[in-house]
XYZ file of C-alpha atoms in Angstrom:
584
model
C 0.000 0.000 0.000
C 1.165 3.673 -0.492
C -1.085 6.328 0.768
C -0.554 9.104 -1.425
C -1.414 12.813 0.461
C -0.326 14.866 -2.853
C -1.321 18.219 -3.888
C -3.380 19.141 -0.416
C -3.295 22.177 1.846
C -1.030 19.735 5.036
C 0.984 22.821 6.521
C 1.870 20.586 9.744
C 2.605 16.744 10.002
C 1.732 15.072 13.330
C 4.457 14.067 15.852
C 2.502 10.538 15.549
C 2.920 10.428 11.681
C 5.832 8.218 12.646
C 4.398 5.741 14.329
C 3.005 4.331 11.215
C 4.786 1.184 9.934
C 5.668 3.314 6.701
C 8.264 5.279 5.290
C 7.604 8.869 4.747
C 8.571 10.656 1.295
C 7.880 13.893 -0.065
C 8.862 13.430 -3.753
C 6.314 10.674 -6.284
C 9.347 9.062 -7.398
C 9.329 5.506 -5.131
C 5.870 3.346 -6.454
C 6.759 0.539 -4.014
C 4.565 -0.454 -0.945
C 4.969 1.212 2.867
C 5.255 5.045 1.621
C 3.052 7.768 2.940
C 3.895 10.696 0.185
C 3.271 14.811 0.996
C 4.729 15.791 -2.327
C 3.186 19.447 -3.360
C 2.200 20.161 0.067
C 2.481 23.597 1.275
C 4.516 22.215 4.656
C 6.216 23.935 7.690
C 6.239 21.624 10.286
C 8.281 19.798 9.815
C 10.317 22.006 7.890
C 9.856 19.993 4.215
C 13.833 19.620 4.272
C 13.444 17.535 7.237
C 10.731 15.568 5.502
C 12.424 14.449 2.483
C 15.119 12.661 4.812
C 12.537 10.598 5.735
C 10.869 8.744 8.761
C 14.311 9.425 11.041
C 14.392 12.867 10.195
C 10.919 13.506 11.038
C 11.184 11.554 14.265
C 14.338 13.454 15.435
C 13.133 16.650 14.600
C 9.569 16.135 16.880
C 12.015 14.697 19.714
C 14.131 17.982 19.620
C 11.140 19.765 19.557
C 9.365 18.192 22.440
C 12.701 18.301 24.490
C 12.983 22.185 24.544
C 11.232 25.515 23.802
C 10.373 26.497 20.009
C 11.822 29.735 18.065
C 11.918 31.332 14.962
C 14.333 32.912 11.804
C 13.424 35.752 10.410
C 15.871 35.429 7.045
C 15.678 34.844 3.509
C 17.180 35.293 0.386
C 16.449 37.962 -2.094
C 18.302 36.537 -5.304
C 18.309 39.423 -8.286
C 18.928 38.301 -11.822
C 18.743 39.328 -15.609
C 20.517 39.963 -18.322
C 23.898 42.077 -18.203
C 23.390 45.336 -17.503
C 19.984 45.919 -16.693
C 20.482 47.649 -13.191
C 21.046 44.433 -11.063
C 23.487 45.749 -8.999
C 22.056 49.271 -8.493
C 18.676 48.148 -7.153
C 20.379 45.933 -4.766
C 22.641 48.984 -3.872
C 19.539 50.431 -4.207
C 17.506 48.687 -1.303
C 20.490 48.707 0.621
C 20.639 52.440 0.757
C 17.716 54.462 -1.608
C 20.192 57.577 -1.682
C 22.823 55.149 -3.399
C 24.402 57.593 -6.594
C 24.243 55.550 -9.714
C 27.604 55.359 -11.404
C 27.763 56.335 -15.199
C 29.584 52.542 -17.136
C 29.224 50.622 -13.430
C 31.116 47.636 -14.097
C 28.975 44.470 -14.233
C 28.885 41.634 -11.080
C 31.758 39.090 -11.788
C 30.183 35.880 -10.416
C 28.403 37.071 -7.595
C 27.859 39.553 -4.600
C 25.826 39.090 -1.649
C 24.359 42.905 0.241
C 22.980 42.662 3.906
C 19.778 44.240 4.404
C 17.675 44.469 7.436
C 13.791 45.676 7.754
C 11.771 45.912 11.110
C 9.119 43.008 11.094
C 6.599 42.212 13.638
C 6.582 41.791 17.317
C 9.869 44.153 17.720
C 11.816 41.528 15.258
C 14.056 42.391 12.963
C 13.799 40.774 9.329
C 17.530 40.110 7.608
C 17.386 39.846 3.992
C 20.551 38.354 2.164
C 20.116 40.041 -1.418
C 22.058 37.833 -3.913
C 23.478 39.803 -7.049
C 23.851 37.381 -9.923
C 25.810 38.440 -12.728
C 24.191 38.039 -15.837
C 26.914 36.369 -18.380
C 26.261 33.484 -20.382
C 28.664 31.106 -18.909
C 26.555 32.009 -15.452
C 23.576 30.162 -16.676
C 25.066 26.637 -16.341
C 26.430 27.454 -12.694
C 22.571 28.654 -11.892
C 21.240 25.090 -11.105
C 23.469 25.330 -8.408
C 22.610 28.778 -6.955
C 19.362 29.590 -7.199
C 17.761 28.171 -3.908
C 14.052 27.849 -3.500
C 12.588 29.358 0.190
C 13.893 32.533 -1.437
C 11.961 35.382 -3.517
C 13.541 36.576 -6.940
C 13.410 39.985 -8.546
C 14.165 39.779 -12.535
C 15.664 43.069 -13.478
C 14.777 44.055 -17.490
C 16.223 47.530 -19.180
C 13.236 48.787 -21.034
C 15.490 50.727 -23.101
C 17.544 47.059 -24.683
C 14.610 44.832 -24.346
C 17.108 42.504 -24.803
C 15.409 40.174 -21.935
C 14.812 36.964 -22.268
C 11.524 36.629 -19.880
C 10.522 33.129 -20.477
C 13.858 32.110 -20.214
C 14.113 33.221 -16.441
C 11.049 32.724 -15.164
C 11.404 28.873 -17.050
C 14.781 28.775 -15.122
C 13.122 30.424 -11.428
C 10.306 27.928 -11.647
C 12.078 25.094 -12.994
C 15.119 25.296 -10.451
C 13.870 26.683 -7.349
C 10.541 24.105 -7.053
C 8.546 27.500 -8.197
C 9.520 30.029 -5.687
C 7.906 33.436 -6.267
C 9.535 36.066 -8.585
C 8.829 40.089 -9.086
C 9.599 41.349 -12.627
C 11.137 45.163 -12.537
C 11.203 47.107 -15.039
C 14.060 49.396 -14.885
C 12.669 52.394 -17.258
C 16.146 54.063 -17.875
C 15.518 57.618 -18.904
C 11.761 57.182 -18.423
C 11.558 54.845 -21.482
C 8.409 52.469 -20.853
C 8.217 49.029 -21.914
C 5.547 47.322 -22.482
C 5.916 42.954 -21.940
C 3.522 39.990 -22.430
C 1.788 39.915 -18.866
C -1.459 38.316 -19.546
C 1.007 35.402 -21.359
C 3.499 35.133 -18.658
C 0.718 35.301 -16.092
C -1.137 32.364 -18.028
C 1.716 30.375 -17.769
C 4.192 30.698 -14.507
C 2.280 30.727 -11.588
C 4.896 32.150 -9.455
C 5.063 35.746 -11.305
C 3.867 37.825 -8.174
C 4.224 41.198 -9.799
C 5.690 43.390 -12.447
C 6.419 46.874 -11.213
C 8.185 49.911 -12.912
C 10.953 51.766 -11.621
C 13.352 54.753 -12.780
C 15.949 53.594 -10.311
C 17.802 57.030 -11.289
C 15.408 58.899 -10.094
C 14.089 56.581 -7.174
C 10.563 56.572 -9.504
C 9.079 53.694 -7.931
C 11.086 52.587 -5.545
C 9.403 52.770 -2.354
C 6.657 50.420 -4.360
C 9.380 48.032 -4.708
C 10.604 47.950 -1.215
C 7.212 47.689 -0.224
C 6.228 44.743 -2.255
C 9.696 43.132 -1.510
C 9.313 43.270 2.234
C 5.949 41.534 2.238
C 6.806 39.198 -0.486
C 9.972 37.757 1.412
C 8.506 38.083 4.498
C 5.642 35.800 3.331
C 7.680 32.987 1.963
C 6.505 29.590 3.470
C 8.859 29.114 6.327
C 8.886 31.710 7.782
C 7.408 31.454 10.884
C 7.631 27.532 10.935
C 9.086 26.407 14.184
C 12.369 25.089 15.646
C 14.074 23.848 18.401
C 15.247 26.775 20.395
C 18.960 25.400 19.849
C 18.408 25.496 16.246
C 17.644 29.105 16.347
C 20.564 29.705 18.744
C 23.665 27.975 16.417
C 21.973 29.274 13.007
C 22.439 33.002 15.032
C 25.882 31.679 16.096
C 26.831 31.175 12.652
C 25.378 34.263 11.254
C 27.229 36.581 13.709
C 30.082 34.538 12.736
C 32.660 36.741 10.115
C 34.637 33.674 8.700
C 34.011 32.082 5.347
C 34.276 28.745 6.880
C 35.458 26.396 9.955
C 36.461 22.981 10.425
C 33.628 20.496 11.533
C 35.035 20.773 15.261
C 34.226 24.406 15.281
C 31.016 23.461 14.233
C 30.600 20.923 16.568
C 31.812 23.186 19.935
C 29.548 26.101 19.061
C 26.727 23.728 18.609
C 28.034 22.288 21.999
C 27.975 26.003 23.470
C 24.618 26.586 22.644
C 22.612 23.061 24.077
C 23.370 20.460 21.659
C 24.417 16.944 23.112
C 23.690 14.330 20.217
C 26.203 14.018 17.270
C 23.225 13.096 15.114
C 21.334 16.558 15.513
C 24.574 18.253 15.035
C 24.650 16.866 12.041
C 20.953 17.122 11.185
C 21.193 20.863 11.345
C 23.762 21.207 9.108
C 22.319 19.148 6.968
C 19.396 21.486 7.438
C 21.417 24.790 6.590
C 22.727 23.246 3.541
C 19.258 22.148 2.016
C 18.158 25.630 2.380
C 21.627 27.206 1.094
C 22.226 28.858 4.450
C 25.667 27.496 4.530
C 26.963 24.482 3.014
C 28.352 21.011 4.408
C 28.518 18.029 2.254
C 28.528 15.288 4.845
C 28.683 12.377 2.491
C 32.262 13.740 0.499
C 35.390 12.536 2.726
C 37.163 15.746 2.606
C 34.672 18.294 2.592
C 32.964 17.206 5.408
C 35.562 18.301 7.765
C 34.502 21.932 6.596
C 31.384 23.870 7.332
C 31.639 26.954 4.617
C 29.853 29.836 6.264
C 29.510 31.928 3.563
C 28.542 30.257 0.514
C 29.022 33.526 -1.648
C 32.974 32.770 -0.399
C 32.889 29.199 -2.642
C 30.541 30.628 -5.002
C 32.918 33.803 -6.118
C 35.906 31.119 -6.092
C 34.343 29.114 -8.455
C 33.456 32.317 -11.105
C 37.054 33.328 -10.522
C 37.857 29.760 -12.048
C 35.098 30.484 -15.019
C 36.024 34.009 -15.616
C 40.171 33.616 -15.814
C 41.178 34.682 -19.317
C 43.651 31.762 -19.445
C 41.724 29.137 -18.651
C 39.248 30.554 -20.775
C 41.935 31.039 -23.601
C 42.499 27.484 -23.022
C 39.196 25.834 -23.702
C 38.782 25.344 -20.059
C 42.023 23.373 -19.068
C 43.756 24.689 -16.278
C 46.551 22.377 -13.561
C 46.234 22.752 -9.970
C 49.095 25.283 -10.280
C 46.464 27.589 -12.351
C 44.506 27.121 -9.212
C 47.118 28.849 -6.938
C 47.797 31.747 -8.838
C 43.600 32.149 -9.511
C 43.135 31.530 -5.604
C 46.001 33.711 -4.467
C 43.774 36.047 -2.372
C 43.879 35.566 1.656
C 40.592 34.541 1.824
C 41.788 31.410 -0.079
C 44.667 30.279 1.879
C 44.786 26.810 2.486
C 41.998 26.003 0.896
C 42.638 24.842 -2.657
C 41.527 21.381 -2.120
C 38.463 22.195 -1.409
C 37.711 24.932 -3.467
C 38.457 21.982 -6.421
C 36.416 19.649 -4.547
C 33.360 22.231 -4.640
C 33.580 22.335 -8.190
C 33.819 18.275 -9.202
C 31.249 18.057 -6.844
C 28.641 20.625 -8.472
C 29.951 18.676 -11.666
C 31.546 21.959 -12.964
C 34.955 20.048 -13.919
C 36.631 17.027 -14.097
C 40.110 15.550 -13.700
C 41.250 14.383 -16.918
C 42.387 10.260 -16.426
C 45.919 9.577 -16.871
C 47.090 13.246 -16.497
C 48.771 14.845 -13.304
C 46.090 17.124 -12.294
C 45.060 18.713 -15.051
C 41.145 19.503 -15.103
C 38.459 20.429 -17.638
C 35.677 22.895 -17.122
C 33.203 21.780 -20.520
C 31.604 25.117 -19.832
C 34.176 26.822 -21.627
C 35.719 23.557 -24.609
C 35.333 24.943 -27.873
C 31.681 25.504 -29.771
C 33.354 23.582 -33.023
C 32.438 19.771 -33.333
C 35.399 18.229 -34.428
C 35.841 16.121 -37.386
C 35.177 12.523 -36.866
C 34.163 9.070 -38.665
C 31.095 7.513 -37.644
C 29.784 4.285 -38.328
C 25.658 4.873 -38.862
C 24.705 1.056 -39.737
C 22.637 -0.728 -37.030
C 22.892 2.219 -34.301
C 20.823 2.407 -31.363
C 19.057 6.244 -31.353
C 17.743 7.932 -28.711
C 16.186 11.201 -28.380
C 15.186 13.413 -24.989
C 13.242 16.128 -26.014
C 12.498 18.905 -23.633
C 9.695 21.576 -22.558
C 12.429 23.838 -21.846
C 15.551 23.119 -21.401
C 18.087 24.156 -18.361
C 21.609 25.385 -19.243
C 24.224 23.036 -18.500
C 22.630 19.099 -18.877
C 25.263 18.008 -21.620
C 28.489 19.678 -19.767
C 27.202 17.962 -16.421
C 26.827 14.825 -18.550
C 30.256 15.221 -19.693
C 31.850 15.628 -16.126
C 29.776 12.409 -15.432
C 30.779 10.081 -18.360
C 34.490 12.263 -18.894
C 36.655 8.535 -18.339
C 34.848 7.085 -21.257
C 35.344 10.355 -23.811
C 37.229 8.847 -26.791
C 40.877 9.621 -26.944
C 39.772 12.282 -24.585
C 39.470 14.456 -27.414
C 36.283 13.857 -28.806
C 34.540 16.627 -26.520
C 33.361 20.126 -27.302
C 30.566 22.393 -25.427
C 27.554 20.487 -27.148
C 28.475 17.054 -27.544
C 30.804 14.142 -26.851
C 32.121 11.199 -28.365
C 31.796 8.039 -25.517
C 34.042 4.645 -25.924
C 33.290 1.900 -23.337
C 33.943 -1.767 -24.223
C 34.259 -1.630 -27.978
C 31.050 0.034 -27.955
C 30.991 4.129 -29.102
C 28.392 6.608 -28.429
C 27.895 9.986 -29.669
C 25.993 12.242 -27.382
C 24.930 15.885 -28.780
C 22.879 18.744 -27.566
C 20.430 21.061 -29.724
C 19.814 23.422 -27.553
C 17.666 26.311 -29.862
C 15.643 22.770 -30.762
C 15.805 21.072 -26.759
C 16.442 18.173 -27.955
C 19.089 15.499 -27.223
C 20.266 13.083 -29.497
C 22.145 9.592 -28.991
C 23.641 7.466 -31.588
C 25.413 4.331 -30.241
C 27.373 1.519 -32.305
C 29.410 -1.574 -31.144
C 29.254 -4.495 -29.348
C 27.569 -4.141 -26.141
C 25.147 -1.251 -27.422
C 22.246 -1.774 -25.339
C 24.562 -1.799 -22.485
C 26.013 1.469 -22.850
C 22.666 2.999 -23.602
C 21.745 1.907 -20.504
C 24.407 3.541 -18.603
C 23.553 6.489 -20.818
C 20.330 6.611 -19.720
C 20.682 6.065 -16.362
C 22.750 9.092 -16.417
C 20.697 11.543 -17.428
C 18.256 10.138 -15.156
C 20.412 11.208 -11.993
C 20.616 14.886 -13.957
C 16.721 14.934 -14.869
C 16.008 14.002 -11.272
C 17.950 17.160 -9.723
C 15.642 19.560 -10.976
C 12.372 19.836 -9.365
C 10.138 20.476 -12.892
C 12.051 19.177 -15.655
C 9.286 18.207 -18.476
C 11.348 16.018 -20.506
C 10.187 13.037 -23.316
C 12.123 10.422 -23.988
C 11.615 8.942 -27.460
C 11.883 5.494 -28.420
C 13.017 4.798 -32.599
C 10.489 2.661 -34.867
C 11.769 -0.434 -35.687
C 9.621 -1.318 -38.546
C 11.080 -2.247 -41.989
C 11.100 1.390 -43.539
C 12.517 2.911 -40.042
C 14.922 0.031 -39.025
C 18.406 1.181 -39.552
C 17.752 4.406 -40.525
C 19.077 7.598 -38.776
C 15.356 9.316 -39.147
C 13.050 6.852 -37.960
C 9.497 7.480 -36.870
C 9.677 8.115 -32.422
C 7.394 6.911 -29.744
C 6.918 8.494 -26.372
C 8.598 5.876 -23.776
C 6.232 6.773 -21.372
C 3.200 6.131 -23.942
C 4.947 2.359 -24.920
C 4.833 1.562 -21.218
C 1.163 2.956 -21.148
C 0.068 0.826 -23.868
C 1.810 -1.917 -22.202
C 0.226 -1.296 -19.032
C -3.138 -1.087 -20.851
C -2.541 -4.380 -23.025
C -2.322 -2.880 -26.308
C 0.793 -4.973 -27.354
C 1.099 -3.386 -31.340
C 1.011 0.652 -32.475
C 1.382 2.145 -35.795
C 4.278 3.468 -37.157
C 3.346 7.040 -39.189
C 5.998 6.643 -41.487
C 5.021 3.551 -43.047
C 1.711 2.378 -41.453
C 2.691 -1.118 -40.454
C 1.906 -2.294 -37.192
C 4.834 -3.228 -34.434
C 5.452 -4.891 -31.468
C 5.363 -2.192 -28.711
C 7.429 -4.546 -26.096
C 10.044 -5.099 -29.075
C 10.238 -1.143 -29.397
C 11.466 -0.519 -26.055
C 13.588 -4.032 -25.891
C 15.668 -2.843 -28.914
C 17.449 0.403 -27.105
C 17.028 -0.077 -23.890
C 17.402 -3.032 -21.350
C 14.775 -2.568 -18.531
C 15.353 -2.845 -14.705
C 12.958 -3.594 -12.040
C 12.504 -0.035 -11.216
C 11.298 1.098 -14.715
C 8.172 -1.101 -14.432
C 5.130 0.456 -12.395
C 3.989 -2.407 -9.819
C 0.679 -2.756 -10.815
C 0.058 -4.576 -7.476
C 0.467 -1.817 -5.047
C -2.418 -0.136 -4.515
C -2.526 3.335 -4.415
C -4.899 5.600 -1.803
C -5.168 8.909 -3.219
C -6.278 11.771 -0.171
C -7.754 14.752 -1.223
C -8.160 16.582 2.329
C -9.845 19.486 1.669
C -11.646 20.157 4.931
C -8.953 20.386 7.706
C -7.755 23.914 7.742
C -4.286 23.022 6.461
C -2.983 20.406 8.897
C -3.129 16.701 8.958
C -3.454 16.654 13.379
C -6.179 14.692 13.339
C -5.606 10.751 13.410
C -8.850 10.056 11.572
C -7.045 11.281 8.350
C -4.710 8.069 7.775
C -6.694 5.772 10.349
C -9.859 6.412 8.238
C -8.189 6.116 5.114
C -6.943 2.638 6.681
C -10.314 1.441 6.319
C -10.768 2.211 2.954
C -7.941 0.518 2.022
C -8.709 -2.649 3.765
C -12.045 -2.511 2.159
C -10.768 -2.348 -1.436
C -8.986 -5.257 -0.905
């Protein structure tokens, strides 16, 4: 059995939720038995980064809860982005101080900069906003998957005088990355030049566009709207307010107060100690905690970098532009040593901390060590646009297409850092595309990005093999982003489409439908002959246990609609119990 509490108004989970004899989830990606799922519920308590950890998590988190007094943060993340100069950094200068003197030619935000900004909220609080200015570059947009945390509220910037922006890209990449966190557009109407932009269309379609407001930020036209509408916006995001254990509270204000960019796990450990932790595990769970909502970050499951807490994330995230944005290594197609490193990371704030720094980057899949070599590293961001020449056997290949609804920057070049020991002579790799050899078997991997497409072509020995790998690749990258609409397409294998390079396609996820359904044969459009639909998917791809739907697990579907956003009644699942036993 899975009970299945999707898309209802649950703000709070009961401390007896874990009682049950089931596993608790919040995503709809496990279909076996003994799962209670909350995905798409609008939850605070628990916090829903607690609740995607899972039955422990929850558990722990009541305990700590029970065992001393609640509190609350009063912090979030203003994140500001748009194209290059469209007045990023001068409305978070800005907001930071409305008397701020525009400069004429201001340079543009390498990588990033982070502004403090406080507000006074309710009940003599103070509210502490962490505005986030993105620079706008092109080679940013790969890196943004990375950055661009959801519990935060974003403010696209557009010049009306360039029109140059690219709205349904951002608010694609907003909803797409940040699980659909809620975005103001701004029009920044430089020398009183209006624009006028698509609202009713963007409204129809992204559900998180809270507002579109006008501003002359020379002037300060405008601006006391925005600062308005930004301090109820942020102060309205979904946790805040949602309780924690007092010593939560205590060690997150600890940390903030704190000026370094980082400190060893010890540190972390004795000022957790200092302020009424005793358990190792909840420690740990609060770190874990910070890092989910990009507070600071710990990676607890990487050997070396979790013996360091890093503080300020803006300190790793500048590091890693200054990698991006160095003329050499761009001059070099992205190759740089570990002596490139030293001379990049020279500053103070660096010291001692090159290892790390690299690990950061391999492990946001930003580079990779090429095999063989004495540390020499790639970034694929920055390879060359050119495909290079190469012979291809097309007889008997295995295709495969992913074709997306929109498609995120950087899914090839995190592909790349995946697959990089199998890239043929390690040479066969430019932005767009690589050329895979594993076991006598080649595959060429491409991206289309102005058609969001991806294409496979794989010849050899052990073809359905690699594809497999292949597949299960991309998988791990689909699965990162909250949104991702993506079809994968299956080739006809009738006589006319067998062999060729531009066969009919079928929808995988139709195949398995029919399938499902019993409708073993569908009709090619190309040639009208009837095929096997179990001999279509058997032909590229060999299936495991976990690409089946168990039809035998029966699945109770909750719609709660009449308990005032909280699931504190027992009657909810114990009632729903019932039901369950009585369809069986």
């Amino acid at each position: 059995m899975r009970l299945v509490l999707t898309y209802n108004p649950i703000e709070e989970l009961p401390s007896w939720i874990t009682d049950f004899n089931m596993e608790i989830q919040l995503s709809t990606i496990r279909e076996e038995e003994g799962y209670i799922t909350f995905y798409n519920n609008p939850l605070k308590t628990p916090p829903s980064e607690i609740v995607m950890k899972g039955k422990a998590a929850v558990r722990n988190y009541f305990e700590q809860l029970k065992a001393q007094e609640e509190d609350y943060i009063y912090e979030a993340k203003l994140l500001i982005i748009g194209e290059p100069g469209a007045g990023k950094t001068t409305l978070a200068k800005k907001i930071e101080n409305p008397d701020y003197e525009l400069r004429e030619n201001e340079k543009s935000t390498e990588g990033i900069e982070v502004i403090r900004y406080e507000f006074p909220f309710e009940n003599n609080k103070t509210f502490r906003i962490n505005i986030w200015d993105f620079g706008g570059q092109e080679i940013y947009k790969s890196t943004h998957q990375f950055f661009l945390t959801k519990r935060s509220l974003y403010a696209l910037v557009a010049d009306s005088r360039k029109e140059d922006t690219d709205f349904y890209y951002w608010l694609n990449a907003v909803e797409l990355l940040t699980d659909n966190s809620p975005l103001l557009i701004v029009k920044n109407e430089k020398q009183d030049r209006q624009r006028e932009i698509p609202e009713r269309q963007l409204r129809g379609q992204f559900t998180n566009l809270k507002e579109i407001l006008a501003t002359n930020l020379a002037t300060k036209r405008g601006l006391p709207e925005i600062l308005k509408e930004i301090q109820h916006r942020i102060s309205s995001l979904p946790h805040i307010g949602s309780p924690l254990p007092k010593t939560w509270v205590r060690v997150r204000e600890a940390l903030e107060n704190d000026d370094r960019n980082h400190i060893s796990l010890e540190q972390y450990l004795d000022i957790c100690e200092k302020n009424g932790f005793t358990k190792l595990q909840d420690k740990l769970q609060l770190s874990g905690y910070l890092h989910d909502l990009g507070v600071c970050l710990h990676f607890q499951e990487d050997p070396l970098l979790k013996k360091t807490v890093i503080l300020k994330p803006e300190w790793g995230t500048y590091a890693v532009y200054k990698v991006l944005d160095n003329k050499n290594v761009i001059r070099n197609f992205g190759r740089f040593t570990k002596s490139d490193l030293s001379e990049i990371w020279n500053e103070n704030i660096y010291a001692c901390m090159e290892d790390e720094l690299l690990r950061l980057m391999l492990n946001f899949q930003l580079c990779y060590e090429i095999p063989d070599s004495r540390d020499i590293y790639i970034a694929p961001q920055l390879l060359t646009e050119n495909q290079p020449d190469y012979e291809w056997n097309g007889s008997d290949n295995l295709i495969l297409r992913y074709a997306y609804e929109f498609m995120p920057k950087g899914i090839i070049t995190r592909f790349i850092v995946i697959m990089h020991r199998w890239i043929q002579k390690q040479a066969y790799v430019w932005k767009s595309g690589v050329i895979l050899k594993k076991d006598d078997t080649f595959a060429e991997v491409v991206e289309y990005y102005g058609k969001r497409e991806i294409r496979i072509r794989i010849f050899g020995r052990y073809k359905r093999d690699l594809m497999r790998t292949v597949i299960d690749k991309f998988d791990e990258i689909h699965a990162s982003y909250h949104r991702l609409k993506c079809k994968k397409l299956i080739p006809c294998n009738c006589k006319d489409c067998k062999g060729s390079q531009y066969p009919h396609f079928y929808e995988y996820e139709r195949l398995r439908k029919r399938l499902f359904d019993r409708r073993p044969e569908i009709e090619c459009d190309k040639s009208y002959e009837m095929v096997n639909v179990q001999s279509l998917i058997d032909d590229v791809i060999i299936e495991r246990h976990d690409d089946i739907k168990n039809e035998k697990v029966p699945d109770v579907i909750v719609n709660i609609t009449n308990i005032k956003g909280n699931a504190s009644n027992s009657n909810i699942i114990a009632g729903n119990q019932n039901a369950v036993n009585s369809e069986r």
